[in-house]
XYZ file of C-alpha atoms in Angstrom:
344
model
C -240.976 181.697 94.313
C -242.564 182.400 90.889
C -244.907 185.372 91.212
C -248.530 185.367 90.369
C -249.328 186.559 86.856
C -250.972 189.765 88.181
C -250.177 193.402 88.635
C -252.266 195.096 91.327
C -253.202 198.499 92.659
C -252.719 200.018 96.109
C -255.054 202.137 98.263
C -253.045 205.196 98.842
C -249.686 207.049 99.194
C -248.105 204.581 101.612
C -247.898 200.828 101.719
C -250.279 199.783 104.541
C -249.364 196.837 106.700
C -252.122 194.805 105.429
C -250.985 195.473 101.831
C -247.407 194.657 102.721
C -248.639 191.356 104.313
C -250.694 190.481 101.166
C -247.782 191.264 98.799
C -245.544 188.997 100.883
C -248.044 186.150 101.006
C -249.288 186.133 97.477
C -246.450 187.866 95.607
C -247.916 189.459 92.457
C -245.516 190.175 89.558
C -245.749 193.964 90.184
C -247.825 197.030 91.131
C -249.445 199.838 89.247
C -249.668 203.246 90.772
C -252.327 206.009 90.211
C -252.932 209.547 91.306
C -254.186 208.312 94.663
C -250.650 206.862 95.329
C -248.699 209.945 94.254
C -248.138 213.038 96.491
C -244.535 214.218 96.260
C -241.204 212.899 95.058
C -239.902 211.908 98.507
C -243.087 210.068 99.288
C -243.292 208.334 95.821
C -239.662 207.126 96.058
C -240.303 205.694 99.508
C -243.473 203.881 98.211
C -241.636 202.356 95.204
C -238.713 201.265 97.388
C -241.132 199.651 99.977
C -242.763 197.712 97.149
C -239.497 196.440 95.761
C -238.248 195.640 99.252
C -240.981 192.987 99.265
C -241.317 192.030 95.547
C -237.703 192.255 94.543
C -235.586 194.620 92.551
C -236.965 193.621 89.250
C -240.597 193.831 90.120
C -242.248 196.088 87.569
C -243.970 199.181 88.887
C -246.377 200.654 86.296
C -247.607 204.108 85.769
C -249.939 205.622 83.146
C -247.782 208.629 82.165
C -248.822 209.480 78.555
C -248.640 213.270 78.863
C -251.699 215.534 78.352
C -254.814 214.294 80.123
C -253.341 211.009 81.237
C -250.579 211.710 83.744
C -250.177 210.512 87.321
C -247.041 212.696 87.921
C -248.099 216.332 87.577
C -247.068 219.861 88.515
C -246.026 221.335 90.805
C -243.578 218.515 91.563
C -243.120 217.254 88.063
C -243.211 218.604 84.583
C -246.390 218.709 82.451
C -245.786 216.754 79.282
C -247.795 217.370 75.979
C -250.513 215.098 74.744
C -249.740 212.645 71.884
C -251.646 214.754 69.370
C -249.128 217.653 69.752
C -246.474 215.547 68.096
C -248.279 214.715 64.855
C -245.908 215.703 62.034
C -243.155 216.748 64.349
C -239.539 215.670 63.725
C -238.645 212.329 65.312
C -235.800 213.688 67.381
C -238.195 216.012 69.215
C -240.621 213.162 69.915
C -237.885 210.904 71.161
C -236.480 213.680 73.336
C -239.830 214.270 75.021
C -240.211 210.526 75.614
C -236.827 210.229 77.121
C -237.507 213.119 79.434
C -240.840 211.650 80.480
C -239.366 208.271 80.995
C -236.421 209.583 83.013
C -238.951 211.465 85.298
C -240.716 208.160 85.919
C -237.487 206.090 86.464
C -236.144 208.613 88.936
C -239.134 207.961 91.120
C -238.785 204.129 90.889
C -241.488 203.618 88.171
C -239.943 201.467 85.479
C -242.879 200.498 83.251
C -244.567 203.424 81.449
C -247.963 202.608 79.896
C -247.414 204.529 76.682
C -247.416 205.095 73.752
C -251.062 204.890 72.681
C -251.143 203.458 69.119
C -254.870 203.692 68.616
C -256.128 205.610 65.638
C -257.705 209.060 66.175
C -261.074 208.436 64.420
C -263.358 211.360 63.846
C -266.623 211.021 65.534
C -265.453 208.182 67.863
C -265.710 208.437 71.634
C -263.424 211.068 73.244
C -261.798 208.553 75.588
C -258.974 208.327 73.066
C -258.972 211.704 71.263
C -255.813 213.568 71.750
C -254.187 210.575 73.349
C -253.679 209.316 69.831
C -250.904 210.646 67.642
C -252.875 210.822 64.374
C -255.578 209.279 62.229
C -252.980 207.874 59.817
C -251.538 204.416 60.831
C -248.177 205.241 59.290
C -247.834 208.509 61.281
C -248.858 206.761 64.449
C -246.182 204.131 63.878
C -243.606 206.774 63.158
C -244.380 208.667 66.389
C -244.764 205.518 68.378
C -241.317 204.243 67.270
C -239.745 207.467 68.481
C -241.549 207.349 71.814
C -240.616 203.686 72.409
C -236.984 204.446 71.741
C -236.999 207.477 74.006
C -238.603 205.536 76.970
C -236.253 202.684 76.530
C -233.190 205.030 76.479
C -234.491 206.485 79.729
C -234.421 203.021 81.330
C -238.179 202.401 81.185
C -240.187 199.641 79.559
C -242.967 201.021 77.245
C -246.425 199.510 77.021
C -248.166 200.013 73.645
C -251.928 200.325 73.871
C -254.698 199.369 73.433
C -253.915 196.349 71.222
C -255.504 195.565 68.694
C -256.998 199.061 68.651
C -259.483 201.143 70.670
C -259.776 204.151 68.270
C -263.025 203.105 66.608
C -264.968 202.697 69.872
C -268.152 204.653 70.394
C -268.115 204.007 74.125
C -265.688 204.347 77.007
C -264.466 200.908 78.102
C -263.961 202.239 81.682
C -267.779 202.254 81.961
C -269.285 199.933 79.250
C -268.245 197.448 76.584
C -267.518 199.057 73.224
C -268.654 196.997 70.172
C -266.841 197.655 66.946
C -268.645 196.526 63.781
C -265.888 197.500 61.361
C -265.052 195.070 58.559
C -261.649 193.446 58.147
C -260.331 196.108 55.814
C -260.959 198.820 58.319
C -259.532 196.704 61.140
C -256.337 196.269 59.080
C -255.844 199.953 59.569
C -256.194 199.686 63.291
C -253.668 196.961 63.679
C -251.144 198.493 61.336
C -249.213 200.539 63.909
C -249.115 197.595 66.351
C -247.757 195.395 63.623
C -245.187 197.948 62.669
C -243.865 198.067 66.223
C -244.439 194.430 67.214
C -240.696 193.703 67.546
C -239.830 196.849 69.600
C -239.421 195.174 72.922
C -242.415 196.959 74.428
C -245.245 195.255 76.363
C -248.782 195.527 74.973
C -252.008 196.293 76.811
C -255.262 194.885 75.553
C -258.352 196.762 74.594
C -261.628 195.814 76.324
C -263.389 196.050 73.009
C -265.577 193.498 71.208
C -264.640 193.308 67.495
C -267.594 191.604 65.719
C -265.531 190.646 62.735
C -263.030 188.724 64.805
C -265.074 187.356 67.763
C -268.732 188.268 67.971
C -269.117 186.989 71.650
C -265.908 187.972 73.632
C -263.942 191.228 73.888
C -260.300 191.093 72.949
C -258.939 190.702 76.505
C -260.752 187.321 76.985
C -260.821 186.136 73.390
C -258.465 183.381 72.465
C -259.120 184.127 68.848
C -258.127 187.763 69.154
C -255.139 187.074 71.327
C -253.719 184.129 69.352
C -254.915 184.698 65.713
C -254.831 188.537 65.628
C -252.376 189.771 68.236
C -249.852 186.912 68.191
C -250.620 185.891 64.570
C -251.539 188.668 62.194
C -249.904 191.455 64.140
C -246.927 189.255 64.953
C -246.591 190.561 68.585
C -244.583 187.995 70.748
C -243.988 190.245 73.746
C -245.618 190.577 77.042
C -249.369 191.010 76.866
C -250.980 192.535 79.978
C -254.690 193.122 80.242
C -256.227 196.622 80.748
C -257.848 196.905 84.214
C -260.107 193.855 84.886
C -262.300 196.006 87.190
C -263.372 198.296 84.283
C -267.062 198.425 83.355
C -266.510 196.813 79.976
C -266.042 193.412 81.498
C -268.814 191.547 83.283
C -268.173 189.199 86.110
C -265.735 189.021 89.078
C -262.072 189.899 88.438
C -261.188 186.430 89.734
C -263.019 184.768 86.907
C -261.884 187.224 84.399
C -258.280 186.735 85.440
C -258.520 183.015 84.574
C -260.316 183.722 81.284
C -257.748 186.337 80.183
C -254.787 184.073 81.012
C -256.469 181.093 79.358
C -257.084 183.245 76.287
C -253.319 183.888 76.026
C -252.548 187.017 77.988
C -249.419 186.864 80.045
C -250.414 189.052 82.982
C -253.559 190.521 84.288
C -254.077 193.964 85.739
C -256.334 194.714 88.668
C -256.250 198.418 89.712
C -258.936 199.126 92.323
C -256.607 198.993 95.371
C -259.348 197.568 97.509
C -257.719 195.092 99.658
C -260.371 192.431 99.784
C -260.738 192.448 96.007
C -256.982 192.261 95.445
C -256.678 189.421 97.922
C -259.405 187.397 96.154
C -257.867 188.028 92.714
C -254.401 186.906 93.829
C -255.448 183.848 95.648
C -257.107 182.604 92.504
C -254.559 183.829 90.015
C -252.018 181.308 88.567
C -248.338 181.720 88.745
C -246.492 183.411 85.831
C -245.813 180.977 83.000
C -242.270 180.107 81.773
C -243.117 181.716 78.445
C -244.297 184.983 80.135
C -241.058 185.051 82.164
C -239.052 184.743 78.914
C -240.945 187.655 77.402
C -240.450 189.813 80.547
C -236.685 189.095 80.201
C -236.750 190.051 76.491
C -238.449 193.398 77.309
C -235.757 194.139 79.869
C -233.040 193.400 77.470
C -234.560 195.597 74.817
C -234.745 198.431 77.332
C -231.165 197.940 78.470
C -229.851 198.167 74.869
C -230.529 201.960 74.963
C -228.593 204.463 77.234
C -228.315 208.288 76.439
C -229.588 210.950 78.593
C -228.867 214.709 78.180
C -231.944 216.302 79.784
C -231.167 219.987 79.150
C -230.406 219.500 75.494
C -233.363 217.212 75.053
C -235.775 219.685 76.697
C -234.490 222.531 74.499
C -234.881 220.429 71.305
C -238.478 219.497 72.271
C -239.617 222.852 73.367
C -238.088 224.639 70.410
C -240.114 222.292 68.156
C -243.302 222.291 69.980
C -243.397 225.876 71.247
C -246.366 226.717 73.340
C -247.963 223.291 72.952
C -245.615 221.965 75.583
C -247.404 223.954 78.235
C -250.969 223.410 77.039
C -253.664 222.477 79.673
C -254.331 218.840 79.829
C -258.030 218.655 80.375
C -259.921 215.776 82.220
C -258.099 212.425 82.520
C -260.473 209.643 81.186
C -258.397 206.981 82.915
C -258.472 208.367 86.479
C -259.287 205.929 89.236
C -260.972 207.044 92.460
C -259.376 206.514 95.903
C -259.956 202.992 97.105
């Protein structure tokens, strides 16, 4: 049976009988895990195995593991990885080594889709929701770092997700809580999309930004804008891979997730993301969500093929290379996670 075009959250560290029944009955494409779902390696491996026992071996299990503030796998059980900003100007082999180590950490626990790298610009004076999650202010440097991260994640056996397409860096608000409106002109927005365009053919997925860009669509944020999805992301950027929405339950979007799912898929997204882990909400979304399209299935297969083209792991040598380059930055405190989701 073709799965529904949705990736959903769960309530806690174990798959409840009610959640298992819902996954069997409605069969989403995959699952995304948050801090509330992660306690220890043995527990996490059991959870990912239980998910795949129901959804199948190729069902994607996503995790936001950027490093720095945004990390679901944390000490003492897992290594702390540096934030993106630490890699600005660093040699590409060190960036790739860090990404391969990070990706291998996730894959070992059954997490095969890593929501990174962030390709947003680090804009001075913008809202801190992006901040050090961005590699740089310069689009070319972001693309350079992002390419190394994508290659490292793929070499580890993970599928990367570039975010937040077509660019969240200029927002003056946090889309987790309200809708950012960007009034920049086309010349400025060309800078925002440049890293995404440079890496459009990398084999990564892309996650949308819940941001309204007045120059492109004055009435709809990117996630539910056919003009932004088709003319800008598919057209001007040239991205033909899997487009997944950011969480439909975020404060930036108004309306029920059921309606928003239909709007996002109609606009041209391949898959919707719903992260609350609240059973009734998830059930309502899945019952209303269409099945995955044939074109989306083809894009998912292409991403897996791109991932499988890379295989080279030497963790000790990679860790030494990265740490020698970054020095003390690799152990820096992360700070508050702007993407954290509360327990269901």
